[in-house]
mmCIF file of C-alpha atoms and ligand atoms in Angstrom:
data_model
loop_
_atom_site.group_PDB
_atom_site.id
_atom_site.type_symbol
_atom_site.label_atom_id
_atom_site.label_comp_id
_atom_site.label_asym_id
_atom_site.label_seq_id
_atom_site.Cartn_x
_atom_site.Cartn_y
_atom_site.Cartn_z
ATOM 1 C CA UNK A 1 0.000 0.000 0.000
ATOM 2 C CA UNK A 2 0.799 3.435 -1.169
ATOM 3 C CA UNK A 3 2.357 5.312 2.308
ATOM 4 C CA UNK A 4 0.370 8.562 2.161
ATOM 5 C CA UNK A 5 2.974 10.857 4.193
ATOM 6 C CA UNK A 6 6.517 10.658 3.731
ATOM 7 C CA UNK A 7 8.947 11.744 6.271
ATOM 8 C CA UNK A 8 12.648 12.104 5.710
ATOM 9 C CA UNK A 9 15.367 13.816 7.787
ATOM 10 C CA UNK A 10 17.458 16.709 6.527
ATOM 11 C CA UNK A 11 20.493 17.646 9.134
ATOM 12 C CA UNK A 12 18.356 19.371 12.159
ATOM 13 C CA UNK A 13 14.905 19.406 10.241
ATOM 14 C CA UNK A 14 12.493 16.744 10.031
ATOM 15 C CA UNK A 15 10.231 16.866 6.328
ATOM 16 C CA UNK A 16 6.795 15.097 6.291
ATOM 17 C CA UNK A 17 5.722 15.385 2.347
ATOM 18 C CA UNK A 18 2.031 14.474 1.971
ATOM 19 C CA UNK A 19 1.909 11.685 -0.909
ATOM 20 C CA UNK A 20 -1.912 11.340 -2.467
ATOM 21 C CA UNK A 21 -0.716 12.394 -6.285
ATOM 22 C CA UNK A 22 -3.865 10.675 -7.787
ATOM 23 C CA UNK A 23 -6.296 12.833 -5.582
ATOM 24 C CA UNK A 24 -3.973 15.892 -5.320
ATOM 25 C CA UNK A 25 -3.447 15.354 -1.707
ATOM 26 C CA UNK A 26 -6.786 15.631 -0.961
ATOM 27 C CA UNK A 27 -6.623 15.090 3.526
ATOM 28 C CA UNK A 28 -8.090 12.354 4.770
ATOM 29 C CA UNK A 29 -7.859 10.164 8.107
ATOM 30 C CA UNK A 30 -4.734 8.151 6.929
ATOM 31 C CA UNK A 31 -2.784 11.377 5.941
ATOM 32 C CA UNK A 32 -4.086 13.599 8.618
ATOM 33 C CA UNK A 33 -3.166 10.540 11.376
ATOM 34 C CA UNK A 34 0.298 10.223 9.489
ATOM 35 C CA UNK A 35 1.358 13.833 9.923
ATOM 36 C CA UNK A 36 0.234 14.229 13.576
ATOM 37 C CA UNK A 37 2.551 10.391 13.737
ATOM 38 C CA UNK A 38 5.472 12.036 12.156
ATOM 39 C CA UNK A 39 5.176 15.363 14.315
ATOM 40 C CA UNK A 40 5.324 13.156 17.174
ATOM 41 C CA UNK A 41 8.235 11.895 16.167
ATOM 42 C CA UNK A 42 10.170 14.487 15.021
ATOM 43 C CA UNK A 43 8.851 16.704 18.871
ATOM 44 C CA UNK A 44 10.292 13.618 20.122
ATOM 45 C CA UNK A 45 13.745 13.812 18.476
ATOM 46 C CA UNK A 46 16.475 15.633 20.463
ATOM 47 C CA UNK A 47 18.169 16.231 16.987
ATOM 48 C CA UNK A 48 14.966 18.037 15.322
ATOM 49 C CA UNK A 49 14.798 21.799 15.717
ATOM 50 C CA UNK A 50 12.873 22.160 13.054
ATOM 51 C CA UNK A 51 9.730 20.198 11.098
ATOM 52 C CA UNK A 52 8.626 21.314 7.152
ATOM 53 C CA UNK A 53 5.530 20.171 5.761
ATOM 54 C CA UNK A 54 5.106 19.715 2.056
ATOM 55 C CA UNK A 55 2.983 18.392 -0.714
ATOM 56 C CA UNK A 56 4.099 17.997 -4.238
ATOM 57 C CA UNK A 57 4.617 20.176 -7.098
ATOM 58 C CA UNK A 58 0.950 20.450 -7.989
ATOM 59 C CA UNK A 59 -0.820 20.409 -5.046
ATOM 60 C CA UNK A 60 0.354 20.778 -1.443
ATOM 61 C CA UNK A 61 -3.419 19.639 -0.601
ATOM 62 C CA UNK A 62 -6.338 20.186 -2.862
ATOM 63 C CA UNK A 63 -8.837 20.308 0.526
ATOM 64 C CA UNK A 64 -10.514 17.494 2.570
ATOM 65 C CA UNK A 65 -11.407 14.420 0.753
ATOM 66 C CA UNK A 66 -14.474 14.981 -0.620
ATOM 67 C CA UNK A 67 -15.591 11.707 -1.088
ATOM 68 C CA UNK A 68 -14.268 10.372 2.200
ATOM 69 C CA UNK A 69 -16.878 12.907 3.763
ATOM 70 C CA UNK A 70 -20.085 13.469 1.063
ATOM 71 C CA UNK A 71 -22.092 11.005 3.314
ATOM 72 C CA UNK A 72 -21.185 11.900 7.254
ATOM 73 C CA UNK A 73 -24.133 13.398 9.099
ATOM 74 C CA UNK A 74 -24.308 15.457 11.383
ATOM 75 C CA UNK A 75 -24.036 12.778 14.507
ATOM 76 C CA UNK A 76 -21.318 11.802 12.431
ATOM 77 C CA UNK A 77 -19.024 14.227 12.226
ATOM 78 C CA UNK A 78 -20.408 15.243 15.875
ATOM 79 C CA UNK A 79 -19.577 11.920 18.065
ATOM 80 C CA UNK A 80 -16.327 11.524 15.718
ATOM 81 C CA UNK A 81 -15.070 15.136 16.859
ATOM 82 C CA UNK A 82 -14.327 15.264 13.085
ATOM 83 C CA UNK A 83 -11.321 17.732 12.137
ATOM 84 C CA UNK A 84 -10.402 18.672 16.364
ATOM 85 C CA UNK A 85 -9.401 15.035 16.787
ATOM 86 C CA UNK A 86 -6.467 14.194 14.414
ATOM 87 C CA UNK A 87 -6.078 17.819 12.538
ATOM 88 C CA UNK A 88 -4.688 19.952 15.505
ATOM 89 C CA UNK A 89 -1.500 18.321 16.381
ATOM 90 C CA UNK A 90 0.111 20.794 13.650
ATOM 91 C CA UNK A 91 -1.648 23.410 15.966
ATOM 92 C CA UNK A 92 -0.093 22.009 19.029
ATOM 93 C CA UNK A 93 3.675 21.241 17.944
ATOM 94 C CA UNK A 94 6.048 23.163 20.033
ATOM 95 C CA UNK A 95 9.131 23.325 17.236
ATOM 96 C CA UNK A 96 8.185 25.300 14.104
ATOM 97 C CA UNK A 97 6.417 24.175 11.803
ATOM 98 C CA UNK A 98 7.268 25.859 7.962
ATOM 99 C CA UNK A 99 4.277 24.758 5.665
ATOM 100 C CA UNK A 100 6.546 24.451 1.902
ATOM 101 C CA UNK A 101 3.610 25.164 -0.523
ATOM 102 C CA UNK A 102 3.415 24.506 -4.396
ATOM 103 C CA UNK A 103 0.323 23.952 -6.707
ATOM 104 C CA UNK A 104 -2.875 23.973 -4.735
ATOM 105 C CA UNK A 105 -3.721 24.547 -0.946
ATOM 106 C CA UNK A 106 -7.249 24.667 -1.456
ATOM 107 C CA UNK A 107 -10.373 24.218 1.670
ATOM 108 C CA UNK A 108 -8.240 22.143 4.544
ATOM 109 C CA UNK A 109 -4.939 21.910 2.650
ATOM 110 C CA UNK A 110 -5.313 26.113 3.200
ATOM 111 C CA UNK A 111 -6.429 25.510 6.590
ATOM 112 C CA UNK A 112 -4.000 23.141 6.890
ATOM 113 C CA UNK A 113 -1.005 25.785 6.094
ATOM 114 C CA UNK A 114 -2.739 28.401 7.974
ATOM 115 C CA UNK A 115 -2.084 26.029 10.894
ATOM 116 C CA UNK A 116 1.935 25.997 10.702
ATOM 117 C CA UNK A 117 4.001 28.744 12.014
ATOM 118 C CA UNK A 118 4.917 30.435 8.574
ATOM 119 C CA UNK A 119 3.670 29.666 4.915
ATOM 120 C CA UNK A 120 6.849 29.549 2.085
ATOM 121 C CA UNK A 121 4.996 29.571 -1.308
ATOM 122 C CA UNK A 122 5.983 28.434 -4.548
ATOM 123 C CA UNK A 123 5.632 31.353 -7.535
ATOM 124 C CA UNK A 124 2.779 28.744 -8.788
ATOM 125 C CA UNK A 125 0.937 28.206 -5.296
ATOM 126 C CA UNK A 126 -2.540 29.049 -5.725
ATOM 127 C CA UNK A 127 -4.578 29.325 -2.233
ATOM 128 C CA UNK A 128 -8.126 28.835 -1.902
ATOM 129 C CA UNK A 129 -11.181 28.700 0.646
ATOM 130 C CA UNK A 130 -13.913 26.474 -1.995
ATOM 131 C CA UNK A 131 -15.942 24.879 0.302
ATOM 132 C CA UNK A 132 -18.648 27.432 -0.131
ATOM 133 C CA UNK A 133 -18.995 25.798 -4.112
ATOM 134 C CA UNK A 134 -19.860 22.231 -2.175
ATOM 135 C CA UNK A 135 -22.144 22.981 0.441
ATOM 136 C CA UNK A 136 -19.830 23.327 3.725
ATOM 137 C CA UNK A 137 -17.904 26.418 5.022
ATOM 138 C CA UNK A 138 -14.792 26.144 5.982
ATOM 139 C CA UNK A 139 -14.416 24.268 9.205
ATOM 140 C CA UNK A 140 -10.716 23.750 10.352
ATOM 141 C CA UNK A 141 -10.375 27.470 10.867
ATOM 142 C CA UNK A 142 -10.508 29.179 7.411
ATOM 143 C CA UNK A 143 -13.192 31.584 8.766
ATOM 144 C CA UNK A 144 -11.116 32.536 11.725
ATOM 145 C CA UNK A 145 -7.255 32.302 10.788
ATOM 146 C CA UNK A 146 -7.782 34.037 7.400
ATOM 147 C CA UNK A 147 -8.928 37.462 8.399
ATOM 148 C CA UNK A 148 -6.148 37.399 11.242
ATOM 149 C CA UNK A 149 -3.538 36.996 8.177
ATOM 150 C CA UNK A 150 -4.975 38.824 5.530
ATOM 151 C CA UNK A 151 -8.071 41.109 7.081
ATOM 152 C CA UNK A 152 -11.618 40.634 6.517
ATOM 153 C CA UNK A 153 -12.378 41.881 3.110
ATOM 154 C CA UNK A 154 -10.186 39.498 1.182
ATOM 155 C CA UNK A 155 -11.037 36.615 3.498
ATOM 156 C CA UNK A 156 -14.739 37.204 2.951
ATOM 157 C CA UNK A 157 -13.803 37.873 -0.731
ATOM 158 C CA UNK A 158 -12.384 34.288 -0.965
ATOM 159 C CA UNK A 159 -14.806 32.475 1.914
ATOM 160 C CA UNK A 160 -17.784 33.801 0.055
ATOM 161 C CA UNK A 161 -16.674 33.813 -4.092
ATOM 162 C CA UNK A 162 -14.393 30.629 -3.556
ATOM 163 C CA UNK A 163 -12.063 32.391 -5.728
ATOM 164 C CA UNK A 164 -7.979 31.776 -5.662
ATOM 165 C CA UNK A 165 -5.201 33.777 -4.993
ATOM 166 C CA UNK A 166 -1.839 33.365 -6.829
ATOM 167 C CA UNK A 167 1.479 33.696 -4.883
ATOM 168 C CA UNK A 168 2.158 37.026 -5.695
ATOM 169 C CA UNK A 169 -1.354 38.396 -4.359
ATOM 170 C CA UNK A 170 -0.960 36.048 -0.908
ATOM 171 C CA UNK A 171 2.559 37.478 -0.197
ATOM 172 C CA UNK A 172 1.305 41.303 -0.556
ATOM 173 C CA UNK A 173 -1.844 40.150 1.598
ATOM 174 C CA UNK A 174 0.383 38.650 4.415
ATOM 175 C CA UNK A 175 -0.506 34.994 4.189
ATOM 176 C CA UNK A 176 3.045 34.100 3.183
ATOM 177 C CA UNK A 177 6.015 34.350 4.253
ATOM 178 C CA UNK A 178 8.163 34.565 0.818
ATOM 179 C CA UNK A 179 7.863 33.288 -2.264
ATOM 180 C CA UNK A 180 10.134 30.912 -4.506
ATOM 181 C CA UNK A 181 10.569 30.215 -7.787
ATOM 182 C CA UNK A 182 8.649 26.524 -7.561
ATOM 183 C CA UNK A 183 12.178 24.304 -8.468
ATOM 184 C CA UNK A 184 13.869 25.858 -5.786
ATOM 185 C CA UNK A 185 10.971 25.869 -3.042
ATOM 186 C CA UNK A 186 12.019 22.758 -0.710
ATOM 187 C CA UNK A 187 16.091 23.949 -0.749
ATOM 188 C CA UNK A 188 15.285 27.336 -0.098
ATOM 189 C CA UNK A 189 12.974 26.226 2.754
ATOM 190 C CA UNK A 190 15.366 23.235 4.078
ATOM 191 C CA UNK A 191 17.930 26.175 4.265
ATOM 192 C CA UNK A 192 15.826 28.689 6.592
ATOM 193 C CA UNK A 193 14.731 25.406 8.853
ATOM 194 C CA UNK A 194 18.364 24.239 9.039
ATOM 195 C CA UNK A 195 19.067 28.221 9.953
ATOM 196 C CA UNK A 196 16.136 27.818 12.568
ATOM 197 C CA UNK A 197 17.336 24.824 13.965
ATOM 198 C CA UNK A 198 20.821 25.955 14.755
ATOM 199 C CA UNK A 199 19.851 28.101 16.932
ATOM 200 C CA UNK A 200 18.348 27.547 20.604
ATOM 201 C CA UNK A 201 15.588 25.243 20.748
ATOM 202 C CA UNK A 202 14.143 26.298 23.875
ATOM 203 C CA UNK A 203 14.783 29.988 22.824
ATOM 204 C CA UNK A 204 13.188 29.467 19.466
ATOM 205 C CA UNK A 205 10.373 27.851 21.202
ATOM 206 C CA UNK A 206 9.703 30.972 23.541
ATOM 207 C CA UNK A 207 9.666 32.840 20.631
ATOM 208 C CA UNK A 208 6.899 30.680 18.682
ATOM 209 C CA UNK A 209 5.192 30.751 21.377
ATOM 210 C CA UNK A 210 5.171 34.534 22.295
ATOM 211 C CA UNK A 211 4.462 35.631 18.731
ATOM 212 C CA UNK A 212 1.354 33.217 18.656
ATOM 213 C CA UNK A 213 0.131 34.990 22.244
ATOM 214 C CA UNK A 214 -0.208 38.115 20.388
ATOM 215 C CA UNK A 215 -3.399 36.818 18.827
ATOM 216 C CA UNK A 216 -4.723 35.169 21.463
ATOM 217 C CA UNK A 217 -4.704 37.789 24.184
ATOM 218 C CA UNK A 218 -4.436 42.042 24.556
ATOM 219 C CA UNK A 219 -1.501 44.043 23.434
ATOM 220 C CA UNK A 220 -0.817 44.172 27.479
ATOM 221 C CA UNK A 221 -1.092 40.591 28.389
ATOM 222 C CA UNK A 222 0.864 39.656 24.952
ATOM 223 C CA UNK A 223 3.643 42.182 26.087
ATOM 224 C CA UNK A 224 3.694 40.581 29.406
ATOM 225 C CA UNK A 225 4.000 37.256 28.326
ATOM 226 C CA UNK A 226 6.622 38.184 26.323
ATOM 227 C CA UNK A 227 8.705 39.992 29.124
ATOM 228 C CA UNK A 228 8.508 36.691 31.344
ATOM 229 C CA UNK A 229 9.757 34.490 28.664
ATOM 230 C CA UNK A 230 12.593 37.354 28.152
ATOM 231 C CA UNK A 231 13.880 37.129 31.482
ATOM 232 C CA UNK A 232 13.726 33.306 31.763
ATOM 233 C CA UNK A 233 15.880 33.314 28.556
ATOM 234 C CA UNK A 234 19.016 34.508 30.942
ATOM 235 C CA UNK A 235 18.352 31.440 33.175
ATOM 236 C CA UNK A 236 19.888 29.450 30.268
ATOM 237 C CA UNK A 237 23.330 28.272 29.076
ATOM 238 C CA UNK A 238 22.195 29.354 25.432
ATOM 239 C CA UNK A 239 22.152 32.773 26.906
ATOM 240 C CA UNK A 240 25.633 32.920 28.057
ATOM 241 C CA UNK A 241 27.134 31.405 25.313
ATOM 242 C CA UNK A 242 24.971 33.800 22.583
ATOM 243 C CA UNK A 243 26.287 36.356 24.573
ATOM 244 C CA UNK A 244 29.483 35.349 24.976
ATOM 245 C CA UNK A 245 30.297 34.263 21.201
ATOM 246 C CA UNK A 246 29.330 37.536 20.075
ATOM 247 C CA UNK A 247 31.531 39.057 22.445
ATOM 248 C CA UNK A 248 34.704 36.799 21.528
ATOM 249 C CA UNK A 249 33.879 36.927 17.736
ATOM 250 C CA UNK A 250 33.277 33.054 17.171
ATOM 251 C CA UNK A 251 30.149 31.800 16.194
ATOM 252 C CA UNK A 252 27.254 30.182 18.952
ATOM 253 C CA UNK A 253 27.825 26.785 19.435
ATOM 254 C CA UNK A 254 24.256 25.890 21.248
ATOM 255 C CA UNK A 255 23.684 22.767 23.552
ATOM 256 C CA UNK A 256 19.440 23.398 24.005
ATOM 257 C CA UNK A 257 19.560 23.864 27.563
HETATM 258 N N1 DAK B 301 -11.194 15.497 -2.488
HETATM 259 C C1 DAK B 301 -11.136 14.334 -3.175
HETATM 260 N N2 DAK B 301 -10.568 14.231 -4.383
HETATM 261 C C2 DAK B 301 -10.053 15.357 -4.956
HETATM 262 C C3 DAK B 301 -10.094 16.593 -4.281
HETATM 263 C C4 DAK B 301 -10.694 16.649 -2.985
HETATM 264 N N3 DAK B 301 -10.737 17.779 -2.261
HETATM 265 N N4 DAK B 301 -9.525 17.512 -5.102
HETATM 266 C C5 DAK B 301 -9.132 16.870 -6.208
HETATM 267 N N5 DAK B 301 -9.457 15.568 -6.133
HETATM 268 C C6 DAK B 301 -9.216 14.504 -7.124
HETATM 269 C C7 DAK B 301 -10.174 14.663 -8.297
HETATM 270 O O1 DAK B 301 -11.429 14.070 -7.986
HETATM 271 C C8 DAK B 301 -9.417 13.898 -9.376
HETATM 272 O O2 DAK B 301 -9.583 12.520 -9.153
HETATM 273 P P1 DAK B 301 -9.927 11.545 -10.391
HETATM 274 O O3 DAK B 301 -11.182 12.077 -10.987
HETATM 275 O O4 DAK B 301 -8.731 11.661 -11.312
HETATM 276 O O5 DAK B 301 -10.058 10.190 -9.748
HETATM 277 C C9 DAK B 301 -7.959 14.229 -9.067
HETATM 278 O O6 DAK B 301 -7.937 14.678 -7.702
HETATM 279 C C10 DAK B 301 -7.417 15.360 -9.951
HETATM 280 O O7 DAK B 301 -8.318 16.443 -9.836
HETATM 281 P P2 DAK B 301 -8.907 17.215 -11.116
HETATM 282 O O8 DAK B 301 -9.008 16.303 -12.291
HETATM 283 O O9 DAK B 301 -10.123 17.922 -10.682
HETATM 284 O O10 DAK B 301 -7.708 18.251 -11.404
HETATM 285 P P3 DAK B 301 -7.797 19.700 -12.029
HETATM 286 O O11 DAK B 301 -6.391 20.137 -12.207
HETATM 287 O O12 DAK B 301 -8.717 19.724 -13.233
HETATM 288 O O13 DAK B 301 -8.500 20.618 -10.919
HETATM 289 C C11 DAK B 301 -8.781 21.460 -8.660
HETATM 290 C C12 DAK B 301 -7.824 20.859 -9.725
HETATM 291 C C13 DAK B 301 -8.014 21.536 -7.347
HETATM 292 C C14 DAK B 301 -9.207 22.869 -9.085
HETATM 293 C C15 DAK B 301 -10.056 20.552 -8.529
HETATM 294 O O14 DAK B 301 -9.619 19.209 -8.346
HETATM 295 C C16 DAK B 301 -10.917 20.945 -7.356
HETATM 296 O O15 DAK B 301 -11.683 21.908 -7.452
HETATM 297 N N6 DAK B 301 -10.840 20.164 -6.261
HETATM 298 C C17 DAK B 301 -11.705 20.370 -5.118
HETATM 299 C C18 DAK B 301 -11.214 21.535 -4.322
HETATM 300 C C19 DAK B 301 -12.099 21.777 -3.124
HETATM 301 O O16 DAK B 301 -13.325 21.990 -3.263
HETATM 302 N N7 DAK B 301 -11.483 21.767 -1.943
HETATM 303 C C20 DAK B 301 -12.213 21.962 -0.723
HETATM 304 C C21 DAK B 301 -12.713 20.636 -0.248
HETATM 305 S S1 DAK B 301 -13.723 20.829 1.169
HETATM 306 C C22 DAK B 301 -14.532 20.226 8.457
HETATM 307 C C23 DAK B 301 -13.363 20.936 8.384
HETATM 308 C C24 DAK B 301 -12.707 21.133 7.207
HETATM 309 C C25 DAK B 301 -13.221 20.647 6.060
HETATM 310 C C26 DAK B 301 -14.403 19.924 6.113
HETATM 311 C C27 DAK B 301 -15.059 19.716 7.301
HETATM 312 N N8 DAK B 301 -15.235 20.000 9.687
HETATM 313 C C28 DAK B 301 -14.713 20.620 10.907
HETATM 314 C C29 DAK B 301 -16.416 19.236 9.774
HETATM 315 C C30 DAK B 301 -12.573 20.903 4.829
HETATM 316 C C31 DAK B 301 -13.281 20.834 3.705
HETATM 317 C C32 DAK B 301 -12.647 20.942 2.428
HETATM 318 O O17 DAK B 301 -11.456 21.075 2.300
#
């Protein structure tokens, strides 16, 4: 049988590649279980400081299956906590998480980059919210995360006409991060993961974690989350030898702790 996510290792980075060519990496149970398997793994790995998820070239994830869900009912979807049981591990991964995009992230695959810390695009990435063309809304945070990264006119503009945007029009809208020519997406995001991951992992993960309290709580609480973290930064060994490499003119040499 077909394995429907791939994972490979790259230096400090761990790379899950969804693998469903024939229905353009459309999500469903196997693939969604498979990633939240492989970000175990790699949260588990002492050598990971970093964790990419990718599709192909034409489609980092055309949406949900479509057929895997055309006959749930309500009670279905209900008593099978459908999407909120397998979808948020991306959600709840403590390393960062760069979503590599190419071809189509369309209804969840969208949702599905929306969840990582930081979208790279390919030049031919097309993004989507469709489900309003088959009868749903989107349901693994479309209608929430979207307007947070590119404001509420062009997120009801794509919610409500299921229209695309290209590359060019996400990165000027602030859904991605940069954008690639397509044959040189996965080195060019392998390269600012491997950056990433040299660095401190619990520092890096005090920074993930203080950028995403700034939309989940007031300017004042965010700020204040952020100074704790910033003083428990100097109770590590990171800290000192940051610190102390820049002052001797040699580069960091970090041990995580
Ligand atoms: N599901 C299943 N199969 C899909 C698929 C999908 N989302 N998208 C594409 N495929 C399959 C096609 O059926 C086709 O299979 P065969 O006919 O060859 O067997 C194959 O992939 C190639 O697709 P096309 O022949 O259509 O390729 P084209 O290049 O002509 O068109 C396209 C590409 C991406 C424009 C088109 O395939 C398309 O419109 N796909 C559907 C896109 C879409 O509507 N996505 C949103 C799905 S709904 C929930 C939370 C979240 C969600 C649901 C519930 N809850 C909390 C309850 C999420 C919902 C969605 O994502």
């Amino acid at each position: 049988m077909t394995q429907v996510v791939l994972t490979e290792i790259h230096g400090k980075v761990g790379l899950i590649r969804i693998n469903r060519p024939e229905a353009l990496n459309a999500l469903n149970n196997d693939v969604v279980d498979g990633i939240g398997a492989a970000i175990d793994a790699f949260e588990a790995d002492e050598n990971i400081g970093c964790i990419v998820l990718t599709g192909s070239e034409k489609a980092f994830a055309a949406g949900a299956d479509i057929g895997f869900m055309k006959d749930f009912d309500y009670m279905h979807a209900y008593q099978t906590d459908f999407i909120t049981r397998n979808w948020e591990r991306i959600k709840t991964a403590r390393k960062p998480v760069i979503a590599a995009v190419a071809g189509f992230a369309l209804g969840g695959g969208c949702e599905m980059a929306m969840m990582c810390d930081m979208i790279f695009a390919a030049d031919t990435a097309k993004f989507g919210q469709p489900e309003v063309r088959i009868g749903i809304l989107p349901g693994a945070g479309g209608t929430q995360r979207l307007p947070r990264a590119i404001g509420k006119a062009k997120a009801m503009d794509m919610c409500l006409t299921a229209r695309m945007m290209d590359a060019a029009e996400a990165e000027q809208a602030g859904l991605v991060a940069r954008v690639i020519p397509a044959g040189q997406l996965l080195e060019e995001t392998l390269k600012a993961a491997q950056t990433i991951a040299g660095f401190s992992l619990p520092v890096v993960m005090m920074i993930k974690e203080s950028v995403n309290r700034a939309f989940e709580s007031s300017l004042n609480e965010g700020l204040l989350f952020e100074r704790r973290a910033f003083h428990a930064a100097f109770a590590l060994e990171d800290q000192k030898e940051g610190m102390a490499a820049f002052a001797e003119k040699r580069k960091a040499t970090f041990t995580n702790r």
